Coordinates of C-alpha atoms and ligand atoms in Angstrom, one line a residue:
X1 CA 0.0 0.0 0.0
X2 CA 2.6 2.5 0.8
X3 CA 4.5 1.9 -2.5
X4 CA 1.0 2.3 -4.2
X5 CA 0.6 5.4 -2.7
X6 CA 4.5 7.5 -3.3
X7 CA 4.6 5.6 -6.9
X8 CA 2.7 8.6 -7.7
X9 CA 5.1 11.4 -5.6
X10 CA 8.2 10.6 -7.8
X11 CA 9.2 13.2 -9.8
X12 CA 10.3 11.0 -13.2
X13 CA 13.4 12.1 -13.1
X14 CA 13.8 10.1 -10.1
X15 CA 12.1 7.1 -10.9
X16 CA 15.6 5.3 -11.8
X17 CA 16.3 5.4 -8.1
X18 CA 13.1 4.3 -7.0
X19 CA 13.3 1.4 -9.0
X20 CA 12.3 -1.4 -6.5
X21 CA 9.9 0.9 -5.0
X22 CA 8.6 0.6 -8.2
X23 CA 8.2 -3.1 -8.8
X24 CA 6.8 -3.0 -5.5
X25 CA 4.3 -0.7 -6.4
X26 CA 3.5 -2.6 -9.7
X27 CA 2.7 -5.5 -8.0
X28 CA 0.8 -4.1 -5.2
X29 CA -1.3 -2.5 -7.6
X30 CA -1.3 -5.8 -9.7
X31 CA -2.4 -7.6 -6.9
X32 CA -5.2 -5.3 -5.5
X33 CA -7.1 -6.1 -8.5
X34 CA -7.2 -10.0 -7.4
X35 CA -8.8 -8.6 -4.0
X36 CA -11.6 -6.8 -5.0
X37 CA -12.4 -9.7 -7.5
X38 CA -12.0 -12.1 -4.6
X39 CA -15.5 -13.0 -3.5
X40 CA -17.1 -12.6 -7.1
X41 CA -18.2 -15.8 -8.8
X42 CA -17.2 -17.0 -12.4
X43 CA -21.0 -16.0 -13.5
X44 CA -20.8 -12.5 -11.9
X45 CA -17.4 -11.9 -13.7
X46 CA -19.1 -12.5 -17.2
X47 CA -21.7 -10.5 -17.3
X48 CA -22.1 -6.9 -18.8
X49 CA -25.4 -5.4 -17.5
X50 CA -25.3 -2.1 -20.0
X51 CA -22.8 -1.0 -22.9
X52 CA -21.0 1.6 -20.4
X53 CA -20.3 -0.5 -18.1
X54 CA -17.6 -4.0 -18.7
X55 CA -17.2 -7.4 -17.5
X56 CA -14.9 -7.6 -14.3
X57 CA -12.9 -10.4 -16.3
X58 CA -12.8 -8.1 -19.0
X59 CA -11.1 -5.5 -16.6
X60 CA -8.7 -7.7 -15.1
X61 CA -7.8 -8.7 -18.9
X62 CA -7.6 -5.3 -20.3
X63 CA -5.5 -3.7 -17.0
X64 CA -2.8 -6.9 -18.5
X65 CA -3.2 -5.9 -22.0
X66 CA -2.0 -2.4 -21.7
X67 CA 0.7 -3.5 -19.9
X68 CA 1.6 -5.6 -22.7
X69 CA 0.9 -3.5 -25.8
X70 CA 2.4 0.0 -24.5
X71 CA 5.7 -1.7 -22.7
X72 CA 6.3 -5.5 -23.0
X73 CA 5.6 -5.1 -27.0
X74 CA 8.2 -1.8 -27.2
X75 CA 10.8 -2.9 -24.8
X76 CA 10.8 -6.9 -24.1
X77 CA 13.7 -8.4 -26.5
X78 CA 12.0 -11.6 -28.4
X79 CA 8.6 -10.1 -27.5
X80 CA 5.4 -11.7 -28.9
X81 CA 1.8 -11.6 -27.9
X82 CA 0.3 -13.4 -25.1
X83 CA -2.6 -14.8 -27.5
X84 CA -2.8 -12.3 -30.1
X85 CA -6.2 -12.5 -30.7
X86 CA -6.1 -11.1 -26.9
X87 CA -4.6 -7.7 -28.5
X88 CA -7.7 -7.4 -30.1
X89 CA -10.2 -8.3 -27.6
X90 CA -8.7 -6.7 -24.5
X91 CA -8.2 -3.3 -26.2
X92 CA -10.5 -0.5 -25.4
X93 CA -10.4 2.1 -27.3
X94 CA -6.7 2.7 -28.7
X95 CA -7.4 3.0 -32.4
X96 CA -3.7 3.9 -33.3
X97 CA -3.0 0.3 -32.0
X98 CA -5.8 -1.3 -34.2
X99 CA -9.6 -1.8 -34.7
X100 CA -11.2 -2.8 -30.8
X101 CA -13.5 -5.2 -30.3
X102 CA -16.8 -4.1 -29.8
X103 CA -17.4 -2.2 -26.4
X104 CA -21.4 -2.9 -26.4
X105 CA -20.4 -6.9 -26.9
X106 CA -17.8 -7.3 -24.3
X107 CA -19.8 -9.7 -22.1
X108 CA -20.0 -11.8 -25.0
X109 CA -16.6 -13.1 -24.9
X110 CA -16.8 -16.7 -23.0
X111 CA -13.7 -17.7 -24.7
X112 CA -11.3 -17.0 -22.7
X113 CA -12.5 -18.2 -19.7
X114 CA -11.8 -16.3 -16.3
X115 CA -9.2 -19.1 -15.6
X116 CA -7.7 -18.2 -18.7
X117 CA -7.5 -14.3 -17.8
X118 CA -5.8 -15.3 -14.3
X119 CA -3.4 -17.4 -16.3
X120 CA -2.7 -14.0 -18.8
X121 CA -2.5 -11.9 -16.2
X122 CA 0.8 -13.9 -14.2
X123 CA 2.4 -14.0 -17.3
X124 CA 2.2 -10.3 -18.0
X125 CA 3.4 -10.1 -14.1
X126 CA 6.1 -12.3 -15.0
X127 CA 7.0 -11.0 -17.7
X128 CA 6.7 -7.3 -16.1
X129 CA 8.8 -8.3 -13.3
X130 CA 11.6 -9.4 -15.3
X131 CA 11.8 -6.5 -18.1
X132 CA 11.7 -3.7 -14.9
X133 CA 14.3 -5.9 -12.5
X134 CA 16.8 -6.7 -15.4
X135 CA 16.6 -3.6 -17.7
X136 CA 19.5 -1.2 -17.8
X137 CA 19.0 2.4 -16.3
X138 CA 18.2 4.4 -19.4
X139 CA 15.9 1.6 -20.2
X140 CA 14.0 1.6 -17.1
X141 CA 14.4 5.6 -17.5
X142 CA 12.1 5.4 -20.8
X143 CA 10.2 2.7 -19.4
X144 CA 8.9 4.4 -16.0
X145 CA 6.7 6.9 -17.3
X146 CA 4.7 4.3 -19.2
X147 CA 4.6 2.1 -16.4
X148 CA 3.2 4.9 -13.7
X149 CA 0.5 5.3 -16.0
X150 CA -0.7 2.2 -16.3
X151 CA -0.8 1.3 -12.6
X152 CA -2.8 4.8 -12.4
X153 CA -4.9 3.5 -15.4
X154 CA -5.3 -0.2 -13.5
X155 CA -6.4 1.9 -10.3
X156 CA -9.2 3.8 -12.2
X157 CA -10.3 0.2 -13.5
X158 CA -10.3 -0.5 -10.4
X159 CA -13.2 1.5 -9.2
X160 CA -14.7 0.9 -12.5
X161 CA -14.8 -2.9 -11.2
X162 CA -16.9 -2.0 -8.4
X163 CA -19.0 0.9 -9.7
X164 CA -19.9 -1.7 -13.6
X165 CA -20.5 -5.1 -10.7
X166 CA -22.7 -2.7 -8.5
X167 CA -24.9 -1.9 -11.6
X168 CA -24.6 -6.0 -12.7
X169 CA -25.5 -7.1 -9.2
X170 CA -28.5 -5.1 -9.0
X171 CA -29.8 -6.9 -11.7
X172 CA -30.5 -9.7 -9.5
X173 CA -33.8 -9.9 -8.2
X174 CA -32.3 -11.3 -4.9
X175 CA -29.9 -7.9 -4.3
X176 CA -27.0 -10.3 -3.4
X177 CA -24.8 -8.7 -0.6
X178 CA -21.1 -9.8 -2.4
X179 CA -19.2 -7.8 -0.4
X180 CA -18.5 -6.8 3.4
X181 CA -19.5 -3.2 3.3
X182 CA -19.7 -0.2 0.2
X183 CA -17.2 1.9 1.5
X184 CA -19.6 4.5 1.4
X185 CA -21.7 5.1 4.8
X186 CA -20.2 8.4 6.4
X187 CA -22.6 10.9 7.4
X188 CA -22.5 14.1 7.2
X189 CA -21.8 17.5 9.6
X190 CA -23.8 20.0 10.2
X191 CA -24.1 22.8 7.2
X192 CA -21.8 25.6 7.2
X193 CA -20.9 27.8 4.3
X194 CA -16.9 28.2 3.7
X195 CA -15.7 32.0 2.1
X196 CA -13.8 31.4 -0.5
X197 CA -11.7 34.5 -1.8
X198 CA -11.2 34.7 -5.8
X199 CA -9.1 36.4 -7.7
X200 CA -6.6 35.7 -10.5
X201 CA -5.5 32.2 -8.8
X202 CA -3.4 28.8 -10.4
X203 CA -5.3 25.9 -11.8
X204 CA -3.6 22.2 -12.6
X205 CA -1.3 20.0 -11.0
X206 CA 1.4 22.4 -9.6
X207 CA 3.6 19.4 -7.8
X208 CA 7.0 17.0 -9.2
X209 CA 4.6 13.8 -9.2
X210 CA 2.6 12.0 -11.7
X211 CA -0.2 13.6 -12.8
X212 CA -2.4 12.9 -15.9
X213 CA -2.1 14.9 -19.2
X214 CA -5.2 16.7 -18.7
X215 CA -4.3 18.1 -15.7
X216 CA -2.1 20.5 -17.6
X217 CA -0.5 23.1 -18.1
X218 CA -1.0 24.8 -15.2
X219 CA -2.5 28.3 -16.2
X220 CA -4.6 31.4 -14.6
X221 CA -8.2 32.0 -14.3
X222 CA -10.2 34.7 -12.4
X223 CA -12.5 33.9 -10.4
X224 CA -15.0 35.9 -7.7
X225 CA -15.5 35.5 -4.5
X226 CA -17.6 32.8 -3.3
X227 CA -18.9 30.3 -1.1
X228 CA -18.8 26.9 -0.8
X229 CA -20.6 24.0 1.5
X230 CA -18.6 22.5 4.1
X231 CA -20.4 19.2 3.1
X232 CA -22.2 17.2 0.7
X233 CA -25.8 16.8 0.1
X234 CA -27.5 14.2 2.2
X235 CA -30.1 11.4 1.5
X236 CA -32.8 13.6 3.7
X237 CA -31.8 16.4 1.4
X238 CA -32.5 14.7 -1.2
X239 CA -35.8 13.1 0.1
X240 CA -36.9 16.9 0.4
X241 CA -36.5 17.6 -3.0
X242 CA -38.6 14.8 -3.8
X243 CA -41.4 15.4 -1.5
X244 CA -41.5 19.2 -3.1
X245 CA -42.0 17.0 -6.6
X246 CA -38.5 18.3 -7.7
X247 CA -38.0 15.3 -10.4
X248 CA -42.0 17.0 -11.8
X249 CA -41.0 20.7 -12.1
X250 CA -39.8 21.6 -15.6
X251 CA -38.7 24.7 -14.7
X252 CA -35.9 23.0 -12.2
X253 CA -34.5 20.7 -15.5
X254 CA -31.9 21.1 -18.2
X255 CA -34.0 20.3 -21.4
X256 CA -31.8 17.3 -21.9
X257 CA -32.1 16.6 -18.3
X258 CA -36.2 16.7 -18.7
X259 CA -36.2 14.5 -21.3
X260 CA -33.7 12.1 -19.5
X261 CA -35.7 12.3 -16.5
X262 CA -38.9 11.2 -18.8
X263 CA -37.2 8.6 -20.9
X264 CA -36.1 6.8 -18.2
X265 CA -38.8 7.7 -15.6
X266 CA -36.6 8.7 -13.1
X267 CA -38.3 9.9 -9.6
X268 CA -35.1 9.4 -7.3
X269 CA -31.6 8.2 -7.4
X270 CA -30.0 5.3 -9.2
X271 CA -30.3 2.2 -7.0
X272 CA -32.9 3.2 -4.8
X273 CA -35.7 1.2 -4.1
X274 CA -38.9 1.6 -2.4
X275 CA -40.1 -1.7 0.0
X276 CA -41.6 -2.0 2.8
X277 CA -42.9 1.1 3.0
X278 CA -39.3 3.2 2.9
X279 CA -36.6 4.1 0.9
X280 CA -33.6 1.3 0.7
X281 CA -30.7 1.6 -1.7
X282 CA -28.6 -1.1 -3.1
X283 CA -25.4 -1.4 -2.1
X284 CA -22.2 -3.6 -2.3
X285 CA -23.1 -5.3 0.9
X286 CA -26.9 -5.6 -0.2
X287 CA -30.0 -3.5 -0.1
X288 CA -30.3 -1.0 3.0
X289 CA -32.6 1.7 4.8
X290 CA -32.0 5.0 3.4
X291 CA -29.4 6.9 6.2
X292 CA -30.3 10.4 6.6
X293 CA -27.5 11.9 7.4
X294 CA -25.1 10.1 5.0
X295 CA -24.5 12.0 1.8
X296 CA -26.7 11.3 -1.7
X297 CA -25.1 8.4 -4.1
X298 CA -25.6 8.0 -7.7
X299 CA -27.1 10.6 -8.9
X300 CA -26.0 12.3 -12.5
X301 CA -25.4 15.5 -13.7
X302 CA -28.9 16.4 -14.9
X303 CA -30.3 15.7 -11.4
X304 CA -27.4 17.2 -9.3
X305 CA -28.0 20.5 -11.5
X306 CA -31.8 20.5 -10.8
X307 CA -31.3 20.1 -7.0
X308 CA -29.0 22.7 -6.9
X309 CA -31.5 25.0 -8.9
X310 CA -34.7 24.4 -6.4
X311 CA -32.3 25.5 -3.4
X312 CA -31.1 28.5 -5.0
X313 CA -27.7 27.5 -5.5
X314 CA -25.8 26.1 -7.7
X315 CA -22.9 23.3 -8.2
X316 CA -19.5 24.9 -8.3
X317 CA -17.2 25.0 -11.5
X318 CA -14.2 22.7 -11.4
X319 CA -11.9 25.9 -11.1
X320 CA -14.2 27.0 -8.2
X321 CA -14.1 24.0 -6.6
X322 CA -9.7 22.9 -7.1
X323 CA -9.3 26.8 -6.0
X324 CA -11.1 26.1 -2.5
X325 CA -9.3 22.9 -2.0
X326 CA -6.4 23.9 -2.4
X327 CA -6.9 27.4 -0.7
X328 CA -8.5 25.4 2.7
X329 CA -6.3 22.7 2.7
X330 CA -3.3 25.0 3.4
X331 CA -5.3 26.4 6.6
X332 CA -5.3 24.7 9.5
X333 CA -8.6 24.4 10.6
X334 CA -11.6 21.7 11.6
X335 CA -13.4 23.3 8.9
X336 CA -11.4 22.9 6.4
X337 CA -11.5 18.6 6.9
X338 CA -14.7 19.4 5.8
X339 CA -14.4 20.0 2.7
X340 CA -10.7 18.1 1.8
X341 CA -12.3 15.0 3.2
X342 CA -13.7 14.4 -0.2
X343 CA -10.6 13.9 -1.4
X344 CA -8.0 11.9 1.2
X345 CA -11.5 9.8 2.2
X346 CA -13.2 9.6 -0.6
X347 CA -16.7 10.1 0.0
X348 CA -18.3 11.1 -3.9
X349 CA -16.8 12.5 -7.0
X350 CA -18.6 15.8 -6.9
X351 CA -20.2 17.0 -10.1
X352 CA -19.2 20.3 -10.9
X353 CA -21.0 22.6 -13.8
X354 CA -17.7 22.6 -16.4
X355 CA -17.5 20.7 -19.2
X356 CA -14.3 18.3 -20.1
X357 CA -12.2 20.7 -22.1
X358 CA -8.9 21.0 -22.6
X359 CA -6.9 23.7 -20.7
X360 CA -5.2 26.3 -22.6
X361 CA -1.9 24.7 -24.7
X362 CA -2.8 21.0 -23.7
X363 CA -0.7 18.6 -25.0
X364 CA -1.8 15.1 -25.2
X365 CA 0.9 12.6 -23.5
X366 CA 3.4 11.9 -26.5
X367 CA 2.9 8.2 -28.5
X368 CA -0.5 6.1 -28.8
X369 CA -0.8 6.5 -24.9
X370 CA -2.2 10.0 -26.1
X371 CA -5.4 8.4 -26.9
X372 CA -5.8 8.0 -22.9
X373 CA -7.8 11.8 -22.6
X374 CA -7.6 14.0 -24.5
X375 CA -10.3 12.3 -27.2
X376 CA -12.9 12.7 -24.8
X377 CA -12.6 16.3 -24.2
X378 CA -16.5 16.5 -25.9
X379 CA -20.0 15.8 -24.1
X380 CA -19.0 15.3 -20.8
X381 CA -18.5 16.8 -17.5
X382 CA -16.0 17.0 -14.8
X383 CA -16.4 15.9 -11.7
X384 CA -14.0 16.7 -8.6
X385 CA -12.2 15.0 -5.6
X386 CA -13.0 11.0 -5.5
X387 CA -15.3 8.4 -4.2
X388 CA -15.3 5.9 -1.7
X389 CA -14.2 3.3 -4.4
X390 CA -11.3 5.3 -5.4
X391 CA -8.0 3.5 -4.5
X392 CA -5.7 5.6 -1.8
X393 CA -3.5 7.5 -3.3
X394 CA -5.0 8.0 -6.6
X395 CA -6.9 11.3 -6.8
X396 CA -5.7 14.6 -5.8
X397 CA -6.7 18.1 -5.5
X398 CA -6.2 19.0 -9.8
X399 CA -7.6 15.3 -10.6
X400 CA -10.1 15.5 -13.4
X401 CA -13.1 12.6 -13.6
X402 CA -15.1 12.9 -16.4
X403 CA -18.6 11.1 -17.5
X404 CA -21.6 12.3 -19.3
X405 CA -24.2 14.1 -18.0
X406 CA -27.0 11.1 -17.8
X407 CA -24.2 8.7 -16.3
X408 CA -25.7 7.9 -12.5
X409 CA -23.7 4.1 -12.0
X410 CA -20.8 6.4 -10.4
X411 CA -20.2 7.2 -7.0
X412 CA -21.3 10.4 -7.4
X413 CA -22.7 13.4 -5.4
X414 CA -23.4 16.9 -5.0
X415 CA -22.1 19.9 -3.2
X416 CA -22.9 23.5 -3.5
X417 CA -21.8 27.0 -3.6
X418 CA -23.8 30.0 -3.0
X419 CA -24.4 32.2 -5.5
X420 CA -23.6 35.6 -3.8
Ligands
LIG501 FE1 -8.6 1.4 -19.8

């Protein structure tokens, strides 16, 4: 865990001298992905309950294949494919590296079995493990970089394991209760409104680390004064804006989000169910009573923006919202936890009301890893800090999430600012 975590406070010019940190980290990292899988069946690692979302054995393959196609295939002497059909199926969405299979169809791959996958995915650790131990120093120099990112990029399938089997496991008419808890059940402190001073003020990664492309450059921005809530918005919240019939007042509602809302006759958030006369939401660890206090899950864009409209509000922008983090993490004050506790906790990725664009002079990272972002920079929106799913470590202050405005299978919440 502790190698996970500093893998990702190296500067690269440094990473030579980290180097068994390093293989530490990559196996660490390799190996946390056998955990989280640890309790689900053969069956539950097949399935693919919507397009968005993947198999967990399709994960577990892909987190191997990029491994192989970005490093072992550049840098392994006598290097040949796994199975080369793998190379096609186990790509996502790298079109410089050839045509992927079908993202809509990945549950349809039985062949290879999970069995199989565990079998592909020592050999790439095998393989890994020799490549990084032996390799000279201006190897391992060129090799680094690529390696850091794809044990960030494993870490983010990571979550994406639990958030696609959450969304598969609901499915199931029984709710099955697969794992010990969701990693998600804090509740919340009383409201409080943080001031926030603008001004001309530094947005993007500022530190020697690893950061992702799309956190840079680094640039300025001006921004007003505002305020911002200590805290997220809870379930009885939420229940409020549903008892004032907030999901049947157009005037609250994006136009997309209206039409959303009817299409898919949404009346509260994603996964909650109503039995036995109360609210119960699905969870990891099985279907639960509603807890007041604790803050709203799975809700998307459309609805966050709605709720912030019927309390006067509104959700913060993602330069609002990096500004204040950064600004009250530096004080020293109770408050302050508040508010940064969505980051080193996780609690939700917080929706914010800026779109996924680049920042001014973005570069994509050089090579076909440049595919990783910077494509997606269209019909999404940012969201801020991490969830409860997120592996230690992995998000920080300039981090950028990104999904689509109807996406709700995330662990995703709301906070506000004030408008004046
Ligand atoms: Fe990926």
């Amino acid at each position: 865990m502790i190698n996970q975590t500093i893998m990702n406070q190296i500067g690269c010019d440094k990473y030579t001298e980290h180097r068994q940190e390093l293989i530490a980290a990559f196996k660490e990292v390799r190996q946390q992905t056998l955990n989280l899988t640890s309790t689900l069946s053969a069956e539950d690692m097949q399935i693919q309950s919507m397009p968005d979302a993947s198999p967990t054995k399709w994960h577990m393959a892909h987190t191997s294949w990029f491994f192989e196609a970005f490093i072992l295939a550049k840098f392994q002497s006598g290097f040949s494919w796994h199975d080369p059909m793998y190379h096609k199926l186990y790509n996502s969405y790298y079109n410089a590296l050839g045509e992927p299979f079908s993202r809509a169809k990945r549950g349809m791959i039985t062949r290879p079995s999970v069995d199989e996958i565990r079998d592909y995915r020592e050999n790439i650790n095998a393989r890994m493990t020799t490549l990084l131990t032996e390799c000279r120093d201006a190897q391992f120099k060129e090799i680094a970089p690529l390696l850091v990112i794809g044990l960030n990029h494993e870490q983010q399938h990571q979550e994406l394991i639990l958030t696609d089997i959450k969304h598969a496991l609901f499915q199931n008419p029984t709710y099955p209760a697969v794992f010990p808890h969701d990693g998600a059940r804090e509740t919340q402190p009383d409201q409080r409104w943080l001031a926030v001073e603008g001004g001309e003020v530094s947005i993007g990664y500022a530190g020697d680390g690893f950061c992702f492309d799309n956190e840079l450059p680094r640039h300025r921005v001006l921004l007003d004064d505002f305020e911002i809530s200590n805290r997220l918005i809870t379930n009885a919240e939420w229940l409020e804006f549903m008892q004032d019939g907030g999901y049947e007042k157009p005037l609250l509602w994006l136009s997309d989000g209206w039409a959303w809302k009817n299409e898919n006759q949404a009346k509260a958030p994603f996964y909650w169910v109503h039995e036995d006369d109360e609210w119960q939401a699905f969870s990891l660890a099985g279907l639960r009573s509603i807890k007041p206090n604790e803050p709203v899950t799975h809700i998307n864009y459309y609805e966050a923006d709605a709720y912030a409209r019927w309390t006067g509000c509104r959700l913060p922008t993602e330069q609002e919202w990096e500004h204040a983090a950064t600004l009250l993490s530096a004080k020293d004050a109770d408050e302050v936890l508040c508010l940064s506790q969505g980051l080193s906790q996780g609690l939700r990725w917080e929706w914010t009301s800026s779109a996924y664009l680049p920042y001014p002079g973005f570069c994509p990272a050089i090579g076909n890893v440049g595919e990783y972002n910077g494509k997606f920079m269209i019909n999404q929106m940012i969201l801020r800090g991490a969830s409860g799913a997120t592996q230690c470590g992995h998000s920080r202050f300039s981090y950028r999430n990104f999904f689509g405005p109807s996406a709700r299978w995330q662990f995703s919440g709301v906070r506000l600012v004030r408008l004046d």
